[in-house]
XYZ file of N, CA and C in Angstrom:
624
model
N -26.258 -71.698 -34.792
C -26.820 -71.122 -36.015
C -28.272 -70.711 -35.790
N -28.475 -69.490 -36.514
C -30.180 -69.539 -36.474
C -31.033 -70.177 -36.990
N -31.855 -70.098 -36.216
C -32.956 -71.515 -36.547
C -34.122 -70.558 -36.895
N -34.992 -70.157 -37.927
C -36.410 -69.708 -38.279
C -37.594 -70.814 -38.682
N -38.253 -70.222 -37.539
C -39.797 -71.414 -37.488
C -40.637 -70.932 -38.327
N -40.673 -71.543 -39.650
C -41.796 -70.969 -40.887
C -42.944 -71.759 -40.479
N -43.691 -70.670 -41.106
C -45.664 -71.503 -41.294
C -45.492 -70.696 -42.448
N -46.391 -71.933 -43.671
C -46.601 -72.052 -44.735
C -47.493 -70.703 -44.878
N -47.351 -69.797 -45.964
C -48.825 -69.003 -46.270
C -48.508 -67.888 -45.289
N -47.165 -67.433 -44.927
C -47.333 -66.825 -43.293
C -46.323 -65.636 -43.611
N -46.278 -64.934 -42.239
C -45.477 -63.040 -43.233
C -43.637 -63.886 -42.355
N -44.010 -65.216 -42.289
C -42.428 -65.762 -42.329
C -41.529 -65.929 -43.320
N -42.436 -65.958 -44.316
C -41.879 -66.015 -45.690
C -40.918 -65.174 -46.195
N -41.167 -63.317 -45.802
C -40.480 -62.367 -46.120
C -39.104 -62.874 -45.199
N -38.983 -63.530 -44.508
C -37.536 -63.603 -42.975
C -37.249 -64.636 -44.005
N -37.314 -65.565 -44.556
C -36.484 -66.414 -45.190
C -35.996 -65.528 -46.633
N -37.091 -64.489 -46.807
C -36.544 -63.970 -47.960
C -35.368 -62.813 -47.539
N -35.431 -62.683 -46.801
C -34.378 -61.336 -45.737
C -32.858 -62.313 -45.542
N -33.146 -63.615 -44.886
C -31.957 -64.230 -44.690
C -31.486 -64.371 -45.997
N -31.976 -64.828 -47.218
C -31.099 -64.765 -48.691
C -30.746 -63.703 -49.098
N -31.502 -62.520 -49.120
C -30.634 -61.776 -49.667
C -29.381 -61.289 -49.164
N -29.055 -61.595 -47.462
C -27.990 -61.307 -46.849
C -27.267 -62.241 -47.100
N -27.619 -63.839 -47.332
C -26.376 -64.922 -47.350
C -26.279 -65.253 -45.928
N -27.280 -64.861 -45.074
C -26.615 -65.152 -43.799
C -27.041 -66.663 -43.510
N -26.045 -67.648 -42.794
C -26.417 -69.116 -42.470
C -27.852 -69.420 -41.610
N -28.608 -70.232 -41.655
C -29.651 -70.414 -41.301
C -30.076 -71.501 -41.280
N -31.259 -72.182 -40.135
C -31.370 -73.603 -40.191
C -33.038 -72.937 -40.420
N -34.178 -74.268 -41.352
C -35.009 -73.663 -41.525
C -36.193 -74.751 -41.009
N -37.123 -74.641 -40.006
C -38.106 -75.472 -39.270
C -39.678 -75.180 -40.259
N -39.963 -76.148 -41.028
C -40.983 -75.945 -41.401
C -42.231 -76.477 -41.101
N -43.418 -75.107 -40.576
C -44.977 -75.882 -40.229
C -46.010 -75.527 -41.384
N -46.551 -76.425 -41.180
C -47.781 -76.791 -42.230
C -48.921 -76.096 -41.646
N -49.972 -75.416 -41.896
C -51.074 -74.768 -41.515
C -51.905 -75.806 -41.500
N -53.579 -76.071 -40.719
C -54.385 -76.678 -40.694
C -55.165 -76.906 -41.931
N -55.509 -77.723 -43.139
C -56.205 -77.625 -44.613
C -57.139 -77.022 -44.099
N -58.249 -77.281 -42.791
C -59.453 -76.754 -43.144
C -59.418 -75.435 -42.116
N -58.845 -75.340 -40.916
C -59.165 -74.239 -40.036
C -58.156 -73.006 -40.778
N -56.827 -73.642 -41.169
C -55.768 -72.385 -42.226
C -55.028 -71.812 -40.586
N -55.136 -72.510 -39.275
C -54.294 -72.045 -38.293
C -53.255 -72.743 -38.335
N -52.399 -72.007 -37.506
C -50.793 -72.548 -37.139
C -51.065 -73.933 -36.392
N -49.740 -75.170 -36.342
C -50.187 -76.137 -35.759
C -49.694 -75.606 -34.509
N -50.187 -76.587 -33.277
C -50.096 -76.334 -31.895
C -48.738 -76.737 -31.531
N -47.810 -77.402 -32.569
C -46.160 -77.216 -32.413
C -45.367 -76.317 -31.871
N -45.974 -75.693 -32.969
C -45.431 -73.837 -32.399
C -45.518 -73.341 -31.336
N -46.145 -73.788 -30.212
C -46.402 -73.060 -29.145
C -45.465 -73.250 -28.008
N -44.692 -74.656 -28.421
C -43.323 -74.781 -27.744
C -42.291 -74.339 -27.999
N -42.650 -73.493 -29.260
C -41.567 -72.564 -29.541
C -41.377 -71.272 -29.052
N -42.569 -70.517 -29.176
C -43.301 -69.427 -28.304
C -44.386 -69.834 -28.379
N -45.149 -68.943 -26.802
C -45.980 -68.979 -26.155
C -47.178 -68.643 -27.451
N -47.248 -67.630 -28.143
C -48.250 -67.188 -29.018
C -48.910 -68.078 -30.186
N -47.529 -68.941 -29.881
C -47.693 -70.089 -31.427
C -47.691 -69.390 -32.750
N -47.666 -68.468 -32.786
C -47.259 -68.046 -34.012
C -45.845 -67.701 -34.888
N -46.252 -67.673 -36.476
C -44.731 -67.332 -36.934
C -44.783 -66.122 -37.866
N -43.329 -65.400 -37.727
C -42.009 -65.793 -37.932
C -41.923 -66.014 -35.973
N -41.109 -66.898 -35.847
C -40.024 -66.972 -34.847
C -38.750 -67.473 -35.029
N -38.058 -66.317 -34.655
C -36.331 -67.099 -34.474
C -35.634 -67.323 -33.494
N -34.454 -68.593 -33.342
C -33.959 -69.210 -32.227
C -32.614 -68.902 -32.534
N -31.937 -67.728 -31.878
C -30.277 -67.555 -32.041
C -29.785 -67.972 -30.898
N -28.660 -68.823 -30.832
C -28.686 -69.342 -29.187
C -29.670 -69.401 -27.938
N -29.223 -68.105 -27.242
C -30.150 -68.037 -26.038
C -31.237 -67.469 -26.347
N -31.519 -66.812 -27.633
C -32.670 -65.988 -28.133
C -33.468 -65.946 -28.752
N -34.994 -65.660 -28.221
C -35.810 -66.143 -29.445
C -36.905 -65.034 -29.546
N -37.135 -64.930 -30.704
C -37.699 -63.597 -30.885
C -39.185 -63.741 -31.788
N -39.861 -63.320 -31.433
C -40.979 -63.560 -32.356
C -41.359 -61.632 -32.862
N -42.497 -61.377 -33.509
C -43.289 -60.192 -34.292
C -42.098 -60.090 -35.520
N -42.451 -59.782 -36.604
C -41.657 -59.444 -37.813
C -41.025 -58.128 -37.704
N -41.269 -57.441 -37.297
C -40.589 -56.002 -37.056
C -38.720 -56.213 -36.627
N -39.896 -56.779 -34.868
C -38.080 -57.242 -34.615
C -37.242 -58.373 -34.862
N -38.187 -59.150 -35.422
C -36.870 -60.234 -36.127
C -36.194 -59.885 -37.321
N -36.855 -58.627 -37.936
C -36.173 -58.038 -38.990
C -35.164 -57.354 -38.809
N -35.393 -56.742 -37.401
C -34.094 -55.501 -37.243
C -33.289 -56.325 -36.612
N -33.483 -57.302 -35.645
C -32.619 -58.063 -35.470
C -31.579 -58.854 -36.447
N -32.010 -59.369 -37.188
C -31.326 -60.250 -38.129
C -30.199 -59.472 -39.053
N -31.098 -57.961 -39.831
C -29.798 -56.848 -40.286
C -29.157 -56.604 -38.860
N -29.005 -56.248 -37.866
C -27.989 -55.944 -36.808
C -27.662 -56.651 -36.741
N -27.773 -58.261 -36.754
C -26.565 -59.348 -36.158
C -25.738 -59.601 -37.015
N -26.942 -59.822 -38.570
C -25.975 -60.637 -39.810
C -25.516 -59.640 -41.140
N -26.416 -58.524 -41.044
C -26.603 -57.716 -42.235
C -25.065 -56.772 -42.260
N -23.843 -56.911 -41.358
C -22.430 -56.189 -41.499
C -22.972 -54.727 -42.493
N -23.602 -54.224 -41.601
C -24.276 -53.023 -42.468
C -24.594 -52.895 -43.382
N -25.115 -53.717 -44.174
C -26.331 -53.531 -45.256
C -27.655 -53.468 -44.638
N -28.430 -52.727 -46.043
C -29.791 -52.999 -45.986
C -30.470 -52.427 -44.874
N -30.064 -51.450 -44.178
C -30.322 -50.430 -43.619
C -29.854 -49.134 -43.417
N -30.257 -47.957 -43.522
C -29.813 -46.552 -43.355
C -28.538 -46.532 -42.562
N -27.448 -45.709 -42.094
C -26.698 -45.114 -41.233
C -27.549 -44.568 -40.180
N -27.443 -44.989 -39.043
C -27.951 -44.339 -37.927
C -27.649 -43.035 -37.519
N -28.532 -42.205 -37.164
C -28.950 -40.536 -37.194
C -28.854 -39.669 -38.524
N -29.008 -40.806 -39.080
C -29.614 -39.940 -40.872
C -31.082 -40.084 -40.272
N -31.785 -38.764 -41.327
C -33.175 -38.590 -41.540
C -33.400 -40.206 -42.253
N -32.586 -40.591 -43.414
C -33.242 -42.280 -43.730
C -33.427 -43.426 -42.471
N -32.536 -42.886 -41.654
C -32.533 -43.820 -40.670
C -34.374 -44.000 -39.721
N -34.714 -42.380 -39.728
C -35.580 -42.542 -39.031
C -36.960 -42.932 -39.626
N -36.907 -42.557 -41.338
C -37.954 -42.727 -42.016
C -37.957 -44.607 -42.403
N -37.008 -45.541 -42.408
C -36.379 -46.429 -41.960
C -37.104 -47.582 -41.243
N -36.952 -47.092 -39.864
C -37.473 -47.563 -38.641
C -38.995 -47.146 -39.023
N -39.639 -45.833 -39.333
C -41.117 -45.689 -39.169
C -41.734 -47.141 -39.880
N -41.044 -46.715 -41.453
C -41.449 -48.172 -42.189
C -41.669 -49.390 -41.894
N -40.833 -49.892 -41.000
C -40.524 -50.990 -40.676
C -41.738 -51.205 -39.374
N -41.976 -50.481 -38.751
C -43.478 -50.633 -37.638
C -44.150 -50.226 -38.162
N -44.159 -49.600 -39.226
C -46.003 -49.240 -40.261
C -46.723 -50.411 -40.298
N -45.557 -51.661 -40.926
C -45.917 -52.090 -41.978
C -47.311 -52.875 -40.818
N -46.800 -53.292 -39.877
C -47.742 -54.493 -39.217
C -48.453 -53.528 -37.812
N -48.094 -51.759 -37.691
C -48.573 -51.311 -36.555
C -49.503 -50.679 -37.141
N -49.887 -50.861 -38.520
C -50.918 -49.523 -39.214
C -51.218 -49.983 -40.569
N -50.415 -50.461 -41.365
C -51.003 -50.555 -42.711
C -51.691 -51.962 -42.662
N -51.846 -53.251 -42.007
C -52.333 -54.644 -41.748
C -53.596 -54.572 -41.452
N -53.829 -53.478 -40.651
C -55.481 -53.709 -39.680
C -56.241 -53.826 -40.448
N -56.261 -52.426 -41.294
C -57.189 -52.879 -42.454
C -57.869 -54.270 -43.262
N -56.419 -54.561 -43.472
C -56.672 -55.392 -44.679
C -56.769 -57.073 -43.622
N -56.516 -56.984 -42.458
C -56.800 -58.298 -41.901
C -58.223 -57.980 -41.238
N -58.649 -57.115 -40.801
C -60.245 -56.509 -40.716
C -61.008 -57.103 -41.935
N -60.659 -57.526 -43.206
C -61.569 -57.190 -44.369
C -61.109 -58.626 -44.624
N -60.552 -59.320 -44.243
C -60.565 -60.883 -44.512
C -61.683 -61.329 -43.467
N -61.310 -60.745 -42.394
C -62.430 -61.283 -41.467
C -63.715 -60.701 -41.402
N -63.710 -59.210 -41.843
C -65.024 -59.097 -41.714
C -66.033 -59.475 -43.391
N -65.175 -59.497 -44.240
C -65.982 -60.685 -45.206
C -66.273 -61.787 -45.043
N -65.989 -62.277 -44.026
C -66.596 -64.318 -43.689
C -67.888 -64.003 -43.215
N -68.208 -62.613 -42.578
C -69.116 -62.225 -41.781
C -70.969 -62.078 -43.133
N -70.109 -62.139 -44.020
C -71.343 -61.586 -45.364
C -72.350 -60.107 -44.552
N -73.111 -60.288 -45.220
C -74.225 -59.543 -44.999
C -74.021 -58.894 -43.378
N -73.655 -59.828 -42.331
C -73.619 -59.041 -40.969
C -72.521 -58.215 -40.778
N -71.523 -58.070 -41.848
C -70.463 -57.283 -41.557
C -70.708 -56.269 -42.494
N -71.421 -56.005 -43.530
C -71.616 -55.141 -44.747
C -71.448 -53.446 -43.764
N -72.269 -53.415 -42.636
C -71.943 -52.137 -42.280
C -70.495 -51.592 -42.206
N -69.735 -52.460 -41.725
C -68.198 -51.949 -41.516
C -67.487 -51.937 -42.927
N -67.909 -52.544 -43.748
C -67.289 -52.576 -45.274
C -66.156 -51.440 -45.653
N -67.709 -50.376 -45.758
C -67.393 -48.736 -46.043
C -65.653 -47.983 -45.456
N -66.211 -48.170 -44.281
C -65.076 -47.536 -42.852
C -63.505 -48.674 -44.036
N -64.019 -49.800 -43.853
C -62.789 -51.048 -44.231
C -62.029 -50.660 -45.355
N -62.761 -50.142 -46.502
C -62.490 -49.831 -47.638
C -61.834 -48.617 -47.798
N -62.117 -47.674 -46.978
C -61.372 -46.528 -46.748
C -60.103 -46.535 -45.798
N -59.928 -47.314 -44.776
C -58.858 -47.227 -44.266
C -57.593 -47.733 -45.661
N -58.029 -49.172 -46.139
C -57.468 -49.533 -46.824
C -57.067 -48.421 -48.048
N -57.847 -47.762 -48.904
C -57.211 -46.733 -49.601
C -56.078 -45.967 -48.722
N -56.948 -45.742 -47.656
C -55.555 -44.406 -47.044
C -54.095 -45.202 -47.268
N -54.403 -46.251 -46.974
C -52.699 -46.873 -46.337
C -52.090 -47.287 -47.610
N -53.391 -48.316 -48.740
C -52.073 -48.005 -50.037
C -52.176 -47.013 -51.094
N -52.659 -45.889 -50.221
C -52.355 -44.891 -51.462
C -51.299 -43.973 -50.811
N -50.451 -44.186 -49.118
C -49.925 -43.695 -48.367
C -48.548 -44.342 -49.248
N -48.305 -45.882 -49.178
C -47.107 -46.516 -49.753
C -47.416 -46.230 -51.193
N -48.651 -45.919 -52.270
C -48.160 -45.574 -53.343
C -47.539 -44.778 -53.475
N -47.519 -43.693 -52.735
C -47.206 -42.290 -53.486
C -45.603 -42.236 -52.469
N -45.597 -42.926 -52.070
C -43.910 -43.143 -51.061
C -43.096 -43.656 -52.576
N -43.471 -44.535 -53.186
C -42.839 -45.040 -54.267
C -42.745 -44.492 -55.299
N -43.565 -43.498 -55.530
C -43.556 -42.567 -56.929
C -42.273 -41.984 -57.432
N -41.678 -42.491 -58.628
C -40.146 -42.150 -58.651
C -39.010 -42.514 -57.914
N -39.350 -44.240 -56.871
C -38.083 -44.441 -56.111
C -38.368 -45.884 -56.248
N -36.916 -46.464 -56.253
C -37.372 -48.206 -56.628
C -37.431 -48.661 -55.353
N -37.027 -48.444 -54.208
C -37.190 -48.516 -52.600
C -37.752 -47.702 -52.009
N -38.544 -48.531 -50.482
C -38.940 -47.513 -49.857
C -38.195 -46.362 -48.610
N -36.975 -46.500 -48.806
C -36.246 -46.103 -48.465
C -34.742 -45.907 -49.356
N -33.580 -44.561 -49.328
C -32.829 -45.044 -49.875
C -32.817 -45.720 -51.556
N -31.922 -45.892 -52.081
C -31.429 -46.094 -53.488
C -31.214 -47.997 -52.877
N -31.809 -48.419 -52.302
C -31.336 -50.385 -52.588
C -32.155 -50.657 -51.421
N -32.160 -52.061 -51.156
C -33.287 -52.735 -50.525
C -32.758 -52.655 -48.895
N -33.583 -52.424 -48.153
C -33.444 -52.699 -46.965
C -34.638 -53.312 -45.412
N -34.797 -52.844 -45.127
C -35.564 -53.962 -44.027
C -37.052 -53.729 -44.186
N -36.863 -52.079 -44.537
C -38.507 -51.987 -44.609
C -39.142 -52.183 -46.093
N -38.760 -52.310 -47.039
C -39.128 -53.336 -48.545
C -39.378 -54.392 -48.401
N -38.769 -55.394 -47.538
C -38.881 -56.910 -46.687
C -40.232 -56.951 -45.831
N -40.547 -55.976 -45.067
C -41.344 -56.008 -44.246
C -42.691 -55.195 -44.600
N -42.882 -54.275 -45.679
C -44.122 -53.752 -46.456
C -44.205 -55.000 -47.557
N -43.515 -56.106 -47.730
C -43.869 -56.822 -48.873
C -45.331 -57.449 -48.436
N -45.391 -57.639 -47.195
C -46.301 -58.648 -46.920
C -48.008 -57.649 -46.967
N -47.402 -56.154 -46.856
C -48.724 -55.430 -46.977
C -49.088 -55.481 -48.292
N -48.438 -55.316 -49.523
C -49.039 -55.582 -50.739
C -49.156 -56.608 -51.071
N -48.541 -57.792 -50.788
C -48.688 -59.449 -51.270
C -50.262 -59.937 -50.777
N -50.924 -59.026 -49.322
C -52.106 -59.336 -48.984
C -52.982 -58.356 -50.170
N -52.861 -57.775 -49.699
C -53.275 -56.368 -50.430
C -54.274 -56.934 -52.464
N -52.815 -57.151 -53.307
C -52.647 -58.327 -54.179
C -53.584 -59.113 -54.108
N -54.184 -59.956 -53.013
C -54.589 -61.506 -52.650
C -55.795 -61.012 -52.885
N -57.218 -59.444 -52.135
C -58.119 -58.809 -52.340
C -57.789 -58.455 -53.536
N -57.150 -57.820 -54.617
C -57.030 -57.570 -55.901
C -57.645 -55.972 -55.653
N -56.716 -55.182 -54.697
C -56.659 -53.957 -54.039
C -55.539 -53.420 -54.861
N -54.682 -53.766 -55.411
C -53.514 -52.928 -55.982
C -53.692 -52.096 -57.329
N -54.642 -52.606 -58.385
C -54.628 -52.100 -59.490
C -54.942 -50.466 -59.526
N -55.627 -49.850 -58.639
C -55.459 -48.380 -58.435
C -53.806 -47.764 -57.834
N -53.095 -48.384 -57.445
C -51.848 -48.575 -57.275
C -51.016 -49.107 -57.716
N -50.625 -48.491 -58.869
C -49.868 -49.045 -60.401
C -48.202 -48.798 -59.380
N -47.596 -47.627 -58.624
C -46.082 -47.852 -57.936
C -46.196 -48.997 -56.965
N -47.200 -49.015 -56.181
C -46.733 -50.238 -55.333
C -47.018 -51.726 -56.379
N -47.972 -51.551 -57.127
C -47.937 -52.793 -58.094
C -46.515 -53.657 -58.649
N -46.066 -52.265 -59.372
C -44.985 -52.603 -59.843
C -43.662 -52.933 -59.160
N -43.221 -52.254 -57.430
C -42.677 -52.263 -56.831
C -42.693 -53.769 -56.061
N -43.898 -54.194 -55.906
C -44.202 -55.589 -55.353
C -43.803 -56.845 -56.684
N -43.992 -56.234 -57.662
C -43.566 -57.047 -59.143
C -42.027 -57.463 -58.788
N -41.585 -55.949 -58.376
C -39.531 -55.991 -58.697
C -38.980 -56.595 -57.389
N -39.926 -56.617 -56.429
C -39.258 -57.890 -55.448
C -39.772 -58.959 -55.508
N -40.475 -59.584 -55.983
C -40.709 -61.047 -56.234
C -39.656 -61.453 -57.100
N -38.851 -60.673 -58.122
C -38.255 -61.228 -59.466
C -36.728 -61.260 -59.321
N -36.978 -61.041 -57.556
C -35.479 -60.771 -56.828
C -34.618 -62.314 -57.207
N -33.532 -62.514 -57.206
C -33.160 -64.273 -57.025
C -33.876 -64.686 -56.317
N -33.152 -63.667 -54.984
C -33.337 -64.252 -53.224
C -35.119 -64.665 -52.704
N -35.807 -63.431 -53.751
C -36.758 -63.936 -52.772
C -37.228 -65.474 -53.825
N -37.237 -65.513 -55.153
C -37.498 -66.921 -55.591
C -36.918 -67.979 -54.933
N -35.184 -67.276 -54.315
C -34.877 -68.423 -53.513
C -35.601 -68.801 -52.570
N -36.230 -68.118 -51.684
C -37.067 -67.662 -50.240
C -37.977 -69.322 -50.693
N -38.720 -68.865 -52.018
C -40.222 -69.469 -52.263
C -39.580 -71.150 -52.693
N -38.167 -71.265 -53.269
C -37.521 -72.437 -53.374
C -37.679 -73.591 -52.119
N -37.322 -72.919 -51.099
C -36.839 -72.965 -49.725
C -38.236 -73.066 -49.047
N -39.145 -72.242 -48.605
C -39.985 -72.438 -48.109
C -41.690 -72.735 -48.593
N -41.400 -73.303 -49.533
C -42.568 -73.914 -50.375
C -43.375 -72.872 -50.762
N -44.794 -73.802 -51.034
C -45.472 -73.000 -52.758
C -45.365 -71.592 -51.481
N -46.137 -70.714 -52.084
C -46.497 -69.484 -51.320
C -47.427 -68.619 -52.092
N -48.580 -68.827 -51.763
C -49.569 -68.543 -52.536
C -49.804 -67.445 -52.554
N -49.059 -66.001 -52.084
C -49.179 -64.594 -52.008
C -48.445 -64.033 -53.187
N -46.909 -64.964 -53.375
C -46.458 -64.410 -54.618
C -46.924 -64.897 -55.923
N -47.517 -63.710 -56.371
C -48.103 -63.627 -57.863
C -47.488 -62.372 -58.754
């Protein structure tokens, strides 16, 4: 059975929320973050080398980055849901989504956690910070304008995997100029599955 290595507070959260909405069987390893440093414990690193999570253990396989444990998990367990038909145009707009979310729309907004600890010595980069960040959620607002997915008429891998760009996004209180992704991040939290997700893998202080 698969085994997923959660850290509390972590974009593992969306993979437990991915395994419910499929129903697929799952064993679930839960780590606790450090109270004061907020890092992964050094557990993890016998799981993979990076120590970080999501990681999953399918028999011989273990996979870490969210991208591909996402596409993995619809190809093994998803019996074709929740993703496009392959060599449709959805298929390819699909896949882009699904490496946006953590190859382009993240930098930003993990730039601007860190370069705010910096105060005053980071104020120069602010500007540049603040603008990337518009580009990217005013890129997924206007993807949503008139569609309840970001792909397709129903949920599929890349809704799972942009959740974690607005749930941060949310956390800065960056969304309110972005009333579609607002609301779009609203209609997957109020999913069963993902309340199941937050049942399952404790508090989770992103969904609000």
């Amino acid at each position: 059975m698969l085994t997923l290595h959660h850290l509390n507070d972590s974009r593992s959260q969306r993979i437990i929320w991915l395994l419910e909405e499929l129903g697929a069987p799952y064993d679930l390893t839960t780590y606790q973050r450090d109270a004061q440093t907020r890092l992964a414990p050094p557990e993890l690193e016998a799981v993979h080398p990076l120590g970080k999570s999501p990681v999953i253990v399918d028999g011989d396989i273990t996979i870490a980055e969210s991208a591909a444990v996402v596409d993995y998990i619809i190809r093994r367990y998803g019996k074709g849901a929740m993703r496009p038909a392959e060599g449709t145009p959805e298929y390819e707009a699909y896949l882009e989504w699904l490496h946006y979310a953590e190859g382009s729309a993240m930098l930003p907004l993990m730039l601007n956690l860190y370069v705010s600890r910096l105060k005053e010595a980071g104020a120069p980069l602010q500007p540049r910070i603040d603008s990337e960040i518009a580009r990217h959620l005013g890129h997924a607002d206007r993807a949503l304008q008139g569609r309840a997915f970001f792909v397709g008429d129903s949920l599929t891998g890349a809704d799972i995997q942009m959740s974690f760009v607005a749930e941060v996004a949310s956390s800065f209180d960056r969304l309110k100029a972005y009333p579609d992704l607002a609301a779009w991040i609203g209609r997957m939290h109020a999913r069963p599955a993902f309340q199941r997700s937050v049942e399952k893998g404790g508090v989770y202080r992103l969904a609000k």
